[in-house]
Amino acid sequence: MTVLISVAIVAPLLAAACSLAVRSHPPGRDIAVLAGLGSAALASHIMLVTVARDGTHTVAVGGWAPELGIVLVADLFAALILPVALTIIFVVEVFAIGQRRTVWAANPQLSGPLLCVLTSGVSLAFLTGDLFTLFVAFELILVSSYVLLTHQGNRSQVRAGMTYVVMNLLASTLFLFGVAFVYTATGTVNMALLAERIPQLETGVRLGIGAWFLVVFGTKAAIFPLFSWLPDSYPTAPTTITAVFAGLLTKVGIYSMIRFHNLMGMEDLGPIMLLVAALTMVLGVLGALAQSDVKRILSFHVISQIGYMFMGLSLFTVAGTAAAILFLIHHMPVKAVLFLVGGLIENHEGSSSLDRSGGLAGREPLVAVMFAIPALSLAGIPPFSGFVAKLAVISAAVDQGGTVVVVAALLAGGLTLLSMTKIWNEVFWGGRTDGPRPRPAPRRGRRIMHTATALAVAGTLMVSLFAGTLLDLSTEAAEDLRRPASYIAAVRP
Amino acid sequence: MIRLGIRAASPFAAVVGCYLLFAGHNNPGGGFAAGLVFGAVLALRTVAGFHQPTYGVALVAAGVLVVAGVAVMPLLWGGPLFDQQVLSVEAPLLGKVKAGSALPFDIGVAAIVVGTVIAALDGLGASEFAAGPPARSDGGERE
Amino acid sequence: MNAALLLAVGGLTAVGLYLLTGRSLSRIILGYSLLGHATVVALITAGGPAGWPPIAGQAAPEDMSNPLPQALTLTAIVISFGLTLFLLALARRQRTLSGDDLVEDDLEDRRIAAAENAPTGPEDPVAT
């Protein structure tokens, strides 16, 4: 088990170093990156099986006690989310290898290794057991994402990257201040010890810490009103990078909130958080309706969907938290696939703008199917995973009597469907528009891109298929989170 | 004048860097501080136009390999992640020499820092300094 | 708690935040550096009363200041060092691309906001 946890974190880093060392040799570079990402993903799947069977496992780095050293904790929550995240990154990298053979590609010398560093940061963020290591993991993720966003250096990317960088730097600084506050108040940064000590603080101090970290993690997760950086920066990056960002980065923020605010017992913040969740859902989807570019529409939907997870968390019940976890598992692959399809549209049409494309369903029926499945899932149409996840969130809210937020969730669901229909009408139906068109990308590498996207679509279908099992596991994980005693006992035996 | 100063100071600064690197185990110092000193030397020499290092990325890669290797090595014999082994040798003249597995770790960190500095200089347009007139006035110095 | 240190944190944060709200990236970089220093001082303050340097063999353990925040501080310094380097490179890139280092508006957002009958999205993401 120690080996599995280490592999999930260190293997991508090693792969990054190896692929940098052989960066002028494309096949070697790709093999190194794929091997690193693949072994991490494999380790995380084995970890899930082991944790589901044997319970939480901890690793004390360097053999230090939790008061002093870094502890890595693989509890069921982490073990559930990690395989989803790492598998997505792996599939996206396969897509990227195909995309590199076309004109829309990212600079391969840097993007592969940086993606590995990002993966390592994601693993660390999910597995860490203390607040400061979480900060380090955030920085690892953000540094690599800053560079991934801007490394091509064209003007719109540098412009958009700047907003992203400044906003996230501010959030990181606030995080660090938060760590200082927490340490002053409790004398530790270990989450298990915090879970013991924070509930004993005065109400004002306790809620102050909770609200502070709500802002910190909320900026990363792009909740209302802290989301302005997201739709600005995501669409400018190359498709593969946007897919990873949209699928994972905001989710790391939500993940941290689910863990932190549940373990620290921040129930008193619930009502405000529910309001924020409703606003996030509705404003995100309204923003999406105003847009006329596939990638921008999808970026606004990221915000709207974050609202659902945040809503599940804000209920502070086992059912609500379980629903948020299930929504996380459903949302990560679906969003990544939609961005990959956005990349395919860009590849086929020469642009992802709605005005410049049309009639793609007739020419590329496969792409149309690969768009339709995740799009319907995102909108919450019955056979797909989105339906199960949304139903879980909404029924958890109904149990708590949150009428307003339920109405907001249903409204956002309807508008999501409307906005997906808009993409469908403009891109897949209708005729090709006249006027000057950018030359579509060459066909080379397209087969790899199609295969990777198809695999990812199959992955989202698997989530739908095993939704029942996943809900059971999520409920179990949520029960652990709502009862911090078990987490504390696992960290300090 | 400044160029002369940089040239005169760089060997001393390099020695200080080495001291920090090896002292880092039980005294103030360590890989990051040493890396910063080395990086500062390289940055000054680059700005002065002596040379234009291009091996930054390779250094970062090597550093990460060493650091990650040291981190996972204890797993091979069942120790915890980042476990430390200390080797102590009686050497003639020097007395007791101690070297822990923290030393290669520090060297790796220093390599990463120096590599980052070099890569950043590259991004900041180190080529402009090297191409500028001062570098050309005394040609034989570039390494 | 040392009042001077707390004042230093407050002052650094105020100046840093003010600089961060500017449009020029060079100001933002300066602001970020100051904020970084503020967090470092805040972390050190969190460690409790000052004592001897926490280095093995130089003082009795009970006379030392708390080493854990210092370790956290070192890590934070390393990270802010790397980020400042990256920001500098980004500012330079922006300068070569557009001739200045100002954070620009989102053109697509402007276009949509200007379009008639379009429901306006969330307000314009300008520089924070």
PDB file of C-alpha atoms in Angstrom, chain A residues 227 231 279-304 354 412 415-416 419 422, chain C residues 108-109 112-113 118-123:
ATOM      1  CA  PHE A 227     -15.266  32.531 -10.981  1.00  0.00           C
ATOM      2  CA  PRO A 231     -14.200  31.373 -18.645  1.00  0.00           C
ATOM      3  CA  LEU A 279     -26.126  31.566  -7.553  1.00  0.00           C
ATOM      4  CA  THR A 280     -23.187  29.615  -8.979  1.00  0.00           C
ATOM      5  CA  MET A 281     -25.481  27.160 -10.755  1.00  0.00           C
ATOM      6  CA  VAL A 282     -27.774  29.760 -12.295  1.00  0.00           C
ATOM      7  CA  LEU A 283     -25.222  32.434 -13.186  1.00  0.00           C
ATOM      8  CA  GLY A 284     -22.870  29.879 -14.697  1.00  0.00           C
ATOM      9  CA  VAL A 285     -25.491  28.504 -17.011  1.00  0.00           C
ATOM     10  CA  LEU A 286     -26.776  31.986 -17.937  1.00  0.00           C
ATOM     11  CA  GLY A 287     -23.238  32.929 -18.843  1.00  0.00           C
ATOM     12  CA  ALA A 288     -23.047  29.859 -21.049  1.00  0.00           C
ATOM     13  CA  LEU A 289     -26.214  30.845 -22.920  1.00  0.00           C
ATOM     14  CA  ALA A 290     -24.670  34.176 -23.906  1.00  0.00           C
ATOM     15  CA  GLN A 291     -21.613  32.612 -25.518  1.00  0.00           C
ATOM     16  CA  SER A 292     -21.098  31.637 -29.123  1.00  0.00           C
ATOM     17  CA  ASP A 293     -18.008  29.464 -28.991  1.00  0.00           C
ATOM     18  CA  VAL A 294     -18.058  25.785 -28.057  1.00  0.00           C
ATOM     19  CA  LYS A 295     -15.125  26.010 -25.677  1.00  0.00           C
ATOM     20  CA  ARG A 296     -16.452  29.108 -23.962  1.00  0.00           C
ATOM     21  CA  ILE A 297     -19.915  27.572 -23.531  1.00  0.00           C
ATOM     22  CA  LEU A 298     -18.329  24.520 -21.963  1.00  0.00           C
ATOM     23  CA  SER A 299     -16.191  26.683 -19.694  1.00  0.00           C
ATOM     24  CA  PHE A 300     -19.264  28.409 -18.278  1.00  0.00           C
ATOM     25  CA  HIS A 301     -20.851  25.005 -17.733  1.00  0.00           C
ATOM     26  CA  VAL A 302     -17.890  24.051 -15.558  1.00  0.00           C
ATOM     27  CA  ILE A 303     -18.950  26.838 -13.200  1.00  0.00           C
ATOM     28  CA  SER A 304     -22.597  25.854 -13.250  1.00  0.00           C
ATOM     29  CA  LEU A 354     -20.564  28.327 -33.518  1.00  0.00           C
ATOM     30  CA  ALA A 412     -29.957  25.233 -14.192  1.00  0.00           C
ATOM     31  CA  LEU A 415     -30.931  25.678 -19.187  1.00  0.00           C
ATOM     32  CA  THR A 416     -27.985  23.284 -19.530  1.00  0.00           C
ATOM     33  CA  SER A 419     -27.357  25.300 -24.177  1.00  0.00           C
ATOM     34  CA  LYS A 422     -27.641  25.161 -29.119  1.00  0.00           C
TER      35      LYS A 422
ATOM     36  CA  GLU C 108     -14.693  37.934 -26.611  1.00  0.00           C
ATOM     37  CA  ASP C 109     -16.418  39.179 -23.470  1.00  0.00           C
ATOM     38  CA  ILE C 112     -20.695  39.631 -26.386  1.00  0.00           C
ATOM     39  CA  ALA C 113     -21.461  42.452 -23.984  1.00  0.00           C
ATOM     40  CA  ALA C 118     -27.707  39.220 -25.599  1.00  0.00           C
ATOM     41  CA  PRO C 119     -28.189  38.552 -21.906  1.00  0.00           C
ATOM     42  CA  THR C 120     -25.023  39.783 -20.300  1.00  0.00           C
ATOM     43  CA  GLY C 121     -22.895  37.224 -18.609  1.00  0.00           C
ATOM     44  CA  PRO C 122     -21.121  37.840 -15.336  1.00  0.00           C
ATOM     45  CA  GLU C 123     -19.270  41.062 -15.257  1.00  0.00           C
TER      46      GLU C 123
END
